[in-house]
Amino acid sequence: AQKITQTQPGMFVQEKEAVTLDCTYDTSDPSYGLFWYKQPSSGEMIFLIYQGSYDQQNATEGRYSLNFQKARKSANLVISASQLGDSAMYFCAMSQGAGRRALTFGSGTRLQVQP
Amino acid sequence: ETGVTQSPTHLIKTRGQQVTLRCSSQSGHNTVSWYQQALGQGPQFIFQYYREEENGRGNFPPRFSGLQFPNYSSELNVNALELDDSALYLCASSPRMSGANVLTFGAGSRLTVL
């Protein structure tokens, strides 16, 4: 069975600094996808970044990058130059198998950016 | 393009009642998924609809049911409500059924069961 683990319930970072949010996953399927979503207090889940299991390079999207270490089964999110608007819950998620119909989410990390 | 819209945003029901939540998918998206997010937890997959048929289901009992309409909008129905059904219900749409399957989520319907 697939599983996502986020071990940091909460993180603090100073504005303009970089922060890494940890995510480890467990799956026996060689084909899977890894996602990070941001959930502000409004409730809407906002897609940030995607990494496929066969992608050779780490994914990047603006200030977001995904540090993909396949052998360690980790997919950490790095946010560079943190902004006050980055304060939110962050969820790591995985899809796997034929069709990849469902996302399995971790328990999330609450990030607070301090001025 | 419009995103995913859900209604109602908040509702309160009593145990044993039935509830219907509605979702309009993003333009161009033909697949709709529903997730339940209990307080302080990550979302859990309920089911997915593609071409008006259920196409994948999570570990939820049959009293959770859904519909997808020809315009790709969707409903989530929950019968015989229990206290543990109190949660944020998120609808998500995607442009295709497989592959990267990046989901676009709505803001959710917050259900409180008393």
PDB file of C-alpha atoms in Angstrom:
ATOM      1  CA  ALA A   1       0.000   0.000   0.000  1.00  0.00           C
ATOM      2  CA  GLN A   2       1.178   3.488  -0.732  1.00  0.00           C
ATOM      3  CA  LYS A   3       2.026   5.879   2.087  1.00  0.00           C
ATOM      4  CA  ILE A   4       3.202   9.466   2.430  1.00  0.00           C
ATOM      5  CA  THR A   5       4.977  10.685   5.568  1.00  0.00           C
ATOM      6  CA  GLN A   6       5.488  14.301   6.526  1.00  0.00           C
ATOM      7  CA  THR A   7       7.342  14.446   9.836  1.00  0.00           C
ATOM      8  CA  GLN A   8       7.251  18.212  10.393  1.00  0.00           C
ATOM      9  CA  PRO A   9       3.875  19.313  11.807  1.00  0.00           C
ATOM     10  CA  GLY A  10       5.020  22.934  11.836  1.00  0.00           C
ATOM     11  CA  MET A  11       7.883  25.031  10.500  1.00  0.00           C
ATOM     12  CA  PHE A  12       8.963  28.636  10.937  1.00  0.00           C
ATOM     13  CA  VAL A  13      11.064  30.588   8.454  1.00  0.00           C
ATOM     14  CA  GLN A  14      12.166  34.184   8.201  1.00  0.00           C
ATOM     15  CA  GLU A  15      10.989  36.200   5.246  1.00  0.00           C
ATOM     16  CA  LYS A  16      13.387  35.998   2.253  1.00  0.00           C
ATOM     17  CA  GLU A  17      15.053  32.832   3.544  1.00  0.00           C
ATOM     18  CA  ALA A  18      14.792  29.361   2.004  1.00  0.00           C
ATOM     19  CA  VAL A  19      12.959  26.495   3.675  1.00  0.00           C
ATOM     20  CA  THR A  20      12.794  22.740   3.058  1.00  0.00           C
ATOM     21  CA  LEU A  21       9.656  20.723   3.794  1.00  0.00           C
ATOM     22  CA  ASP A  22      10.257  17.003   4.144  1.00  0.00           C
ATOM     23  CA  CYS A  23       8.323  14.200   2.485  1.00  0.00           C
ATOM     24  CA  THR A  24       9.036  10.494   2.299  1.00  0.00           C
ATOM     25  CA  TYR A  25       6.946   7.961   0.439  1.00  0.00           C
ATOM     26  CA  ASP A  26       6.508   4.246   0.258  1.00  0.00           C
ATOM     27  CA  THR A  27       5.403   2.339  -2.808  1.00  0.00           C
ATOM     28  CA  SER A  28       6.297  -0.846  -4.644  1.00  0.00           C
ATOM     29  CA  ASP A  29       5.048   0.452  -7.980  1.00  0.00           C
ATOM     30  CA  PRO A  30       7.843   1.657 -10.313  1.00  0.00           C
ATOM     31  CA  SER A  31       5.502   4.175 -11.942  1.00  0.00           C
ATOM     32  CA  TYR A  32       4.268   6.967  -9.702  1.00  0.00           C
ATOM     33  CA  GLY A  33       3.945  10.703  -9.455  1.00  0.00           C
ATOM     34  CA  LEU A  34       4.719  13.030  -6.579  1.00  0.00           C
ATOM     35  CA  PHE A  35       2.927  16.311  -5.966  1.00  0.00           C
ATOM     36  CA  TRP A  36       3.049  19.226  -3.586  1.00  0.00           C
ATOM     37  CA  TYR A  37      -0.036  21.269  -2.822  1.00  0.00           C
ATOM     38  CA  LYS A  38      -0.476  24.413  -0.746  1.00  0.00           C
ATOM     39  CA  GLN A  39      -3.622  24.948   1.308  1.00  0.00           C
ATOM     40  CA  PRO A  40      -4.187  28.460   2.671  1.00  0.00           C
ATOM     41  CA  SER A  41      -6.799  29.096   5.335  1.00  0.00           C
ATOM     42  CA  SER A  42      -9.419  29.548   2.597  1.00  0.00           C
ATOM     43  CA  GLY A  43      -9.339  25.766   2.098  1.00  0.00           C
ATOM     44  CA  GLU A  44      -8.533  25.527  -1.600  1.00  0.00           C
ATOM     45  CA  MET A  45      -5.681  23.174  -2.494  1.00  0.00           C
ATOM     46  CA  ILE A  46      -3.257  24.902  -4.860  1.00  0.00           C
ATOM     47  CA  PHE A  47      -0.963  22.784  -7.052  1.00  0.00           C
ATOM     48  CA  LEU A  48       2.694  23.734  -6.743  1.00  0.00           C
ATOM     49  CA  ILE A  49       4.918  21.163  -8.399  1.00  0.00           C
ATOM     50  CA  TYR A  50       4.997  17.644  -9.884  1.00  0.00           C
ATOM     51  CA  GLN A  51       7.736  14.999 -10.214  1.00  0.00           C
ATOM     52  CA  GLY A  52       7.322  11.776 -12.166  1.00  0.00           C
ATOM     53  CA  SER A  53       9.179   8.672 -11.000  1.00  0.00           C
ATOM     54  CA  TYR A  54      11.023   8.385 -14.305  1.00  0.00           C
ATOM     55  CA  ASP A  55      11.971  12.045 -14.537  1.00  0.00           C
ATOM     56  CA  GLN A  56      15.735  12.384 -14.556  1.00  0.00           C
ATOM     57  CA  GLN A  57      15.887  15.964 -13.334  1.00  0.00           C
ATOM     58  CA  ASN A  58      14.409  17.578 -10.254  1.00  0.00           C
ATOM     59  CA  ALA A  59      11.291  19.591 -10.994  1.00  0.00           C
ATOM     60  CA  THR A  60      11.315  23.361 -10.594  1.00  0.00           C
ATOM     61  CA  GLU A  61       8.489  25.901 -10.758  1.00  0.00           C
ATOM     62  CA  GLY A  62       9.544  29.456 -10.016  1.00  0.00           C
ATOM     63  CA  ARG A  63      10.520  29.651  -6.336  1.00  0.00           C
ATOM     64  CA  TYR A  64       9.575  25.999  -5.787  1.00  0.00           C
ATOM     65  CA  SER A  65      11.861  23.056  -6.424  1.00  0.00           C
ATOM     66  CA  LEU A  66      11.482  19.402  -5.594  1.00  0.00           C
ATOM     67  CA  ASN A  67      14.526  17.581  -4.249  1.00  0.00           C
ATOM     68  CA  PHE A  68      13.818  14.065  -5.562  1.00  0.00           C
ATOM     69  CA  GLN A  69      15.981  11.302  -4.096  1.00  0.00           C
ATOM     70  CA  LYS A  70      14.560   8.101  -5.523  1.00  0.00           C
ATOM     71  CA  ALA A  71      16.763   5.645  -3.634  1.00  0.00           C
ATOM     72  CA  ARG A  72      15.817   7.282  -0.330  1.00  0.00           C
ATOM     73  CA  LYS A  73      12.174   7.610  -1.405  1.00  0.00           C
ATOM     74  CA  SER A  74      12.114  11.262  -0.515  1.00  0.00           C
ATOM     75  CA  ALA A  75      10.590  14.231  -2.313  1.00  0.00           C
ATOM     76  CA  ASN A  76      11.343  17.344  -0.314  1.00  0.00           C
ATOM     77  CA  LEU A  77       9.929  20.729  -1.307  1.00  0.00           C
ATOM     78  CA  VAL A  78      12.310  23.671  -1.281  1.00  0.00           C
ATOM     79  CA  ILE A  79      10.859  27.176  -1.220  1.00  0.00           C
ATOM     80  CA  SER A  80      13.405  29.868  -1.949  1.00  0.00           C
ATOM     81  CA  ALA A  81      13.074  33.500  -0.872  1.00  0.00           C
ATOM     82  CA  SER A  82      10.066  32.923   1.402  1.00  0.00           C
ATOM     83  CA  GLN A  83       7.272  35.486   1.331  1.00  0.00           C
ATOM     84  CA  LEU A  84       4.603  36.256   3.942  1.00  0.00           C
ATOM     85  CA  GLY A  85       2.003  34.851   1.531  1.00  0.00           C
ATOM     86  CA  ASP A  86       3.703  31.453   1.690  1.00  0.00           C
ATOM     87  CA  SER A  87       2.238  30.915   5.180  1.00  0.00           C
ATOM     88  CA  ALA A  88      -0.112  27.943   4.747  1.00  0.00           C
ATOM     89  CA  MET A  89      -0.433  24.166   5.077  1.00  0.00           C
ATOM     90  CA  TYR A  90       1.670  22.187   2.621  1.00  0.00           C
ATOM     91  CA  PHE A  91       0.761  18.661   1.554  1.00  0.00           C
ATOM     92  CA  CYS A  92       2.855  16.081  -0.210  1.00  0.00           C
ATOM     93  CA  ALA A  93       0.884  13.572  -2.285  1.00  0.00           C
ATOM     94  CA  MET A  94       1.470  10.569  -4.517  1.00  0.00           C
ATOM     95  CA  SER A  95      -0.381   8.868  -7.328  1.00  0.00           C
ATOM     96  CA  GLN A  96       0.537   5.450  -8.615  1.00  0.00           C
ATOM     97  CA  GLY A  97      -0.477   2.544 -10.755  1.00  0.00           C
ATOM     98  CA  ALA A  98      -2.352   2.310 -14.015  1.00  0.00           C
ATOM     99  CA  GLY A  99      -4.509   5.343 -14.542  1.00  0.00           C
ATOM    100  CA  ARG A 100      -3.194   6.977 -11.351  1.00  0.00           C
ATOM    101  CA  ARG A 101      -6.727   7.740 -10.310  1.00  0.00           C
ATOM    102  CA  ALA A 102      -6.257   8.712  -6.678  1.00  0.00           C
ATOM    103  CA  LEU A 103      -3.887  10.901  -4.737  1.00  0.00           C
ATOM    104  CA  THR A 104      -2.618   9.726  -1.355  1.00  0.00           C
ATOM    105  CA  PHE A 105      -1.819  12.697   0.852  1.00  0.00           C
ATOM    106  CA  GLY A 106       0.449  13.129   3.835  1.00  0.00           C
ATOM    107  CA  SER A 107      -0.668  14.792   7.043  1.00  0.00           C
ATOM    108  CA  GLY A 108       0.775  18.148   6.046  1.00  0.00           C
ATOM    109  CA  THR A 109       3.224  20.735   7.367  1.00  0.00           C
ATOM    110  CA  ARG A 110       2.113  24.157   8.591  1.00  0.00           C
ATOM    111  CA  LEU A 111       4.591  26.788   7.415  1.00  0.00           C
ATOM    112  CA  GLN A 112       4.679  30.189   9.064  1.00  0.00           C
ATOM    113  CA  VAL A 113       6.758  32.925   7.467  1.00  0.00           C
ATOM    114  CA  GLN A 114       7.883  35.586   9.908  1.00  0.00           C
ATOM    115  CA  PRO A 115       8.712  39.184   8.924  1.00  0.00           C
TER     116      PRO A 115
ATOM    117  CA  GLU B   1     -11.104  30.178 -17.527  1.00  0.00           C
ATOM    118  CA  THR B   2     -13.211  29.495 -14.467  1.00  0.00           C
ATOM    119  CA  GLY B   3     -11.893  27.155 -11.819  1.00  0.00           C
ATOM    120  CA  VAL B   4     -13.662  24.509  -9.761  1.00  0.00           C
ATOM    121  CA  THR B   5     -16.662  25.816  -7.852  1.00  0.00           C
ATOM    122  CA  GLN B   6     -18.412  24.032  -4.999  1.00  0.00           C
ATOM    123  CA  SER B   7     -21.672  24.612  -3.187  1.00  0.00           C
ATOM    124  CA  PRO B   8     -22.704  25.083  -0.492  1.00  0.00           C
ATOM    125  CA  THR B   9     -19.617  26.438   1.245  1.00  0.00           C
ATOM    126  CA  HIS B  10     -20.867  25.569   4.718  1.00  0.00           C
ATOM    127  CA  LEU B  11     -23.726  23.467   6.010  1.00  0.00           C
ATOM    128  CA  ILE B  12     -24.918  21.905   9.230  1.00  0.00           C
ATOM    129  CA  LYS B  13     -26.822  18.625   9.391  1.00  0.00           C
ATOM    130  CA  THR B  14     -27.930  16.291  12.153  1.00  0.00           C
ATOM    131  CA  ARG B  15     -27.006  12.650  12.503  1.00  0.00           C
ATOM    132  CA  GLY B  16     -29.052  10.372  10.257  1.00  0.00           C
ATOM    133  CA  GLN B  17     -29.846  13.045   7.662  1.00  0.00           C
ATOM    134  CA  GLN B  18     -28.750  13.042   4.038  1.00  0.00           C
ATOM    135  CA  VAL B  19     -26.655  15.678   2.251  1.00  0.00           C
ATOM    136  CA  THR B  20     -25.871  16.566  -1.355  1.00  0.00           C
ATOM    137  CA  LEU B  21     -22.787  18.568  -2.279  1.00  0.00           C
ATOM    138  CA  ARG B  22     -22.286  20.031  -5.744  1.00  0.00           C
ATOM    139  CA  CYS B  23     -19.274  20.725  -7.902  1.00  0.00           C
ATOM    140  CA  SER B  24     -18.694  22.421 -11.247  1.00  0.00           C
ATOM    141  CA  SER B  25     -15.466  21.304 -12.854  1.00  0.00           C
ATOM    142  CA  GLN B  26     -12.980  23.565 -14.569  1.00  0.00           C
ATOM    143  CA  SER B  27     -13.659  24.243 -18.225  1.00  0.00           C
ATOM    144  CA  GLY B  28     -12.139  21.533 -20.410  1.00  0.00           C
ATOM    145  CA  HIS B  29     -11.834  18.998 -17.569  1.00  0.00           C
ATOM    146  CA  ASN B  30     -13.724  15.705 -17.946  1.00  0.00           C
ATOM    147  CA  THR B  31     -12.717  13.909 -14.749  1.00  0.00           C
ATOM    148  CA  VAL B  32     -13.951  14.744 -11.255  1.00  0.00           C
ATOM    149  CA  SER B  33     -12.696  13.429  -7.925  1.00  0.00           C
ATOM    150  CA  TRP B  34     -13.983  13.911  -4.398  1.00  0.00           C
ATOM    151  CA  TYR B  35     -11.880  14.007  -1.230  1.00  0.00           C
ATOM    152  CA  GLN B  36     -12.758  14.161   2.465  1.00  0.00           C
ATOM    153  CA  GLN B  37     -10.483  16.197   4.716  1.00  0.00           C
ATOM    154  CA  ALA B  38     -11.047  15.805   8.444  1.00  0.00           C
ATOM    155  CA  LEU B  39      -9.749  18.552  10.714  1.00  0.00           C
ATOM    156  CA  GLY B  40      -5.968  18.476  11.006  1.00  0.00           C
ATOM    157  CA  GLN B  41      -5.510  15.720   8.423  1.00  0.00           C
ATOM    158  CA  GLY B  42      -4.684  15.371   4.769  1.00  0.00           C
ATOM    159  CA  PRO B  43      -7.448  14.764   2.235  1.00  0.00           C
ATOM    160  CA  GLN B  44      -8.630  11.202   1.657  1.00  0.00           C
ATOM    161  CA  PHE B  45      -9.807   9.965  -1.721  1.00  0.00           C
ATOM    162  CA  ILE B  46     -13.505   9.100  -1.873  1.00  0.00           C
ATOM    163  CA  PHE B  47     -14.056   8.363  -5.579  1.00  0.00           C
ATOM    164  CA  GLN B  48     -13.501   9.562  -9.116  1.00  0.00           C
ATOM    165  CA  TYR B  49     -15.901   9.971 -12.031  1.00  0.00           C
ATOM    166  CA  TYR B  50     -15.091   9.838 -15.719  1.00  0.00           C
ATOM    167  CA  ARG B  51     -17.667   9.843 -18.507  1.00  0.00           C
ATOM    168  CA  GLU B  52     -20.463   9.762 -15.924  1.00  0.00           C
ATOM    169  CA  GLU B  53     -19.268   6.514 -14.359  1.00  0.00           C
ATOM    170  CA  GLU B  54     -17.435   5.826 -11.111  1.00  0.00           C
ATOM    171  CA  ASN B  55     -13.847   5.041 -12.000  1.00  0.00           C
ATOM    172  CA  GLY B  56     -12.032   4.335  -8.769  1.00  0.00           C
ATOM    173  CA  ARG B  57     -13.113   4.401  -5.132  1.00  0.00           C
ATOM    174  CA  GLY B  58     -11.342   4.790  -1.826  1.00  0.00           C
ATOM    175  CA  ASN B  59     -12.145   3.134   1.477  1.00  0.00           C
ATOM    176  CA  PHE B  60     -15.568   4.693   1.990  1.00  0.00           C
ATOM    177  CA  PRO B  61     -18.872   2.886   2.620  1.00  0.00           C
ATOM    178  CA  PRO B  62     -21.686   2.707   0.042  1.00  0.00           C
ATOM    179  CA  ARG B  63     -23.629   5.472   1.777  1.00  0.00           C
ATOM    180  CA  PHE B  64     -21.162   7.770   0.007  1.00  0.00           C
ATOM    181  CA  SER B  65     -22.331   7.961  -3.595  1.00  0.00           C
ATOM    182  CA  GLY B  66     -21.908  10.310  -6.495  1.00  0.00           C
ATOM    183  CA  LEU B  67     -23.010  11.403  -9.918  1.00  0.00           C
ATOM    184  CA  GLN B  68     -21.366  13.041 -12.871  1.00  0.00           C
ATOM    185  CA  PHE B  69     -23.473  14.870 -15.430  1.00  0.00           C
ATOM    186  CA  PRO B  70     -22.945  15.311 -19.189  1.00  0.00           C
ATOM    187  CA  ASN B  71     -21.500  18.789 -18.570  1.00  0.00           C
ATOM    188  CA  TYR B  72     -18.937  17.128 -16.234  1.00  0.00           C
ATOM    189  CA  SER B  73     -20.378  18.705 -13.097  1.00  0.00           C
ATOM    190  CA  SER B  74     -20.758  16.340 -10.168  1.00  0.00           C
ATOM    191  CA  GLU B  75     -22.624  15.631  -6.945  1.00  0.00           C
ATOM    192  CA  LEU B  76     -21.546  13.870  -3.769  1.00  0.00           C
ATOM    193  CA  ASN B  77     -24.357  12.334  -1.736  1.00  0.00           C
ATOM    194  CA  VAL B  78     -23.950  11.053   1.791  1.00  0.00           C
ATOM    195  CA  ASN B  79     -26.788   9.138   3.435  1.00  0.00           C
ATOM    196  CA  ALA B  80     -27.342   8.352   7.110  1.00  0.00           C
ATOM    197  CA  LEU B  81     -24.887  10.988   8.278  1.00  0.00           C
ATOM    198  CA  GLU B  82     -22.621  10.159  11.195  1.00  0.00           C
ATOM    199  CA  LEU B  83     -20.723  12.519  13.479  1.00  0.00           C
ATOM    200  CA  ASP B  84     -17.425  11.421  11.891  1.00  0.00           C
ATOM    201  CA  ASP B  85     -18.635  12.671   8.514  1.00  0.00           C
ATOM    202  CA  SER B  86     -17.939  16.207   9.739  1.00  0.00           C
ATOM    203  CA  ALA B  87     -15.176  17.388   7.403  1.00  0.00           C
ATOM    204  CA  LEU B  88     -14.198  19.592   4.500  1.00  0.00           C
ATOM    205  CA  TYR B  89     -15.263  17.941   1.248  1.00  0.00           C
ATOM    206  CA  LEU B  90     -13.069  18.858  -1.673  1.00  0.00           C
ATOM    207  CA  CYS B  91     -13.926  18.426  -5.306  1.00  0.00           C
ATOM    208  CA  ALA B  92     -11.157  18.317  -7.901  1.00  0.00           C
ATOM    209  CA  SER B  93     -11.177  18.137 -11.671  1.00  0.00           C
ATOM    210  CA  SER B  94      -8.529  17.169 -14.200  1.00  0.00           C
ATOM    211  CA  PRO B  95      -8.284  17.207 -17.990  1.00  0.00           C
ATOM    212  CA  ARG B  96      -7.594  13.505 -18.409  1.00  0.00           C
ATOM    213  CA  MET B  97      -7.879  10.290 -16.506  1.00  0.00           C
ATOM    214  CA  SER B  98      -4.276   9.159 -16.321  1.00  0.00           C
ATOM    215  CA  GLY B  99      -0.749  10.417 -16.555  1.00  0.00           C
ATOM    216  CA  ALA B 100       0.383  13.309 -14.402  1.00  0.00           C
ATOM    217  CA  ASN B 101      -3.268  13.906 -13.485  1.00  0.00           C
ATOM    218  CA  VAL B 102      -2.715  17.322 -11.942  1.00  0.00           C
ATOM    219  CA  LEU B 103      -5.877  18.076 -10.012  1.00  0.00           C
ATOM    220  CA  THR B 104      -7.490  21.496  -9.748  1.00  0.00           C
ATOM    221  CA  PHE B 105      -9.345  21.762  -6.450  1.00  0.00           C
ATOM    222  CA  GLY B 106     -12.293  23.811  -5.358  1.00  0.00           C
ATOM    223  CA  ALA B 107     -12.439  25.635  -2.013  1.00  0.00           C
ATOM    224  CA  GLY B 108     -14.549  22.874  -0.503  1.00  0.00           C
ATOM    225  CA  SER B 109     -17.826  22.394   1.335  1.00  0.00           C
ATOM    226  CA  ARG B 110     -17.499  22.308   5.095  1.00  0.00           C
ATOM    227  CA  LEU B 111     -19.998  19.885   6.603  1.00  0.00           C
ATOM    228  CA  THR B 112     -20.788  19.801  10.295  1.00  0.00           C
ATOM    229  CA  VAL B 113     -22.847  16.907  11.617  1.00  0.00           C
ATOM    230  CA  LEU B 114     -24.443  17.416  15.028  1.00  0.00           C
TER     231      LEU B 114
END
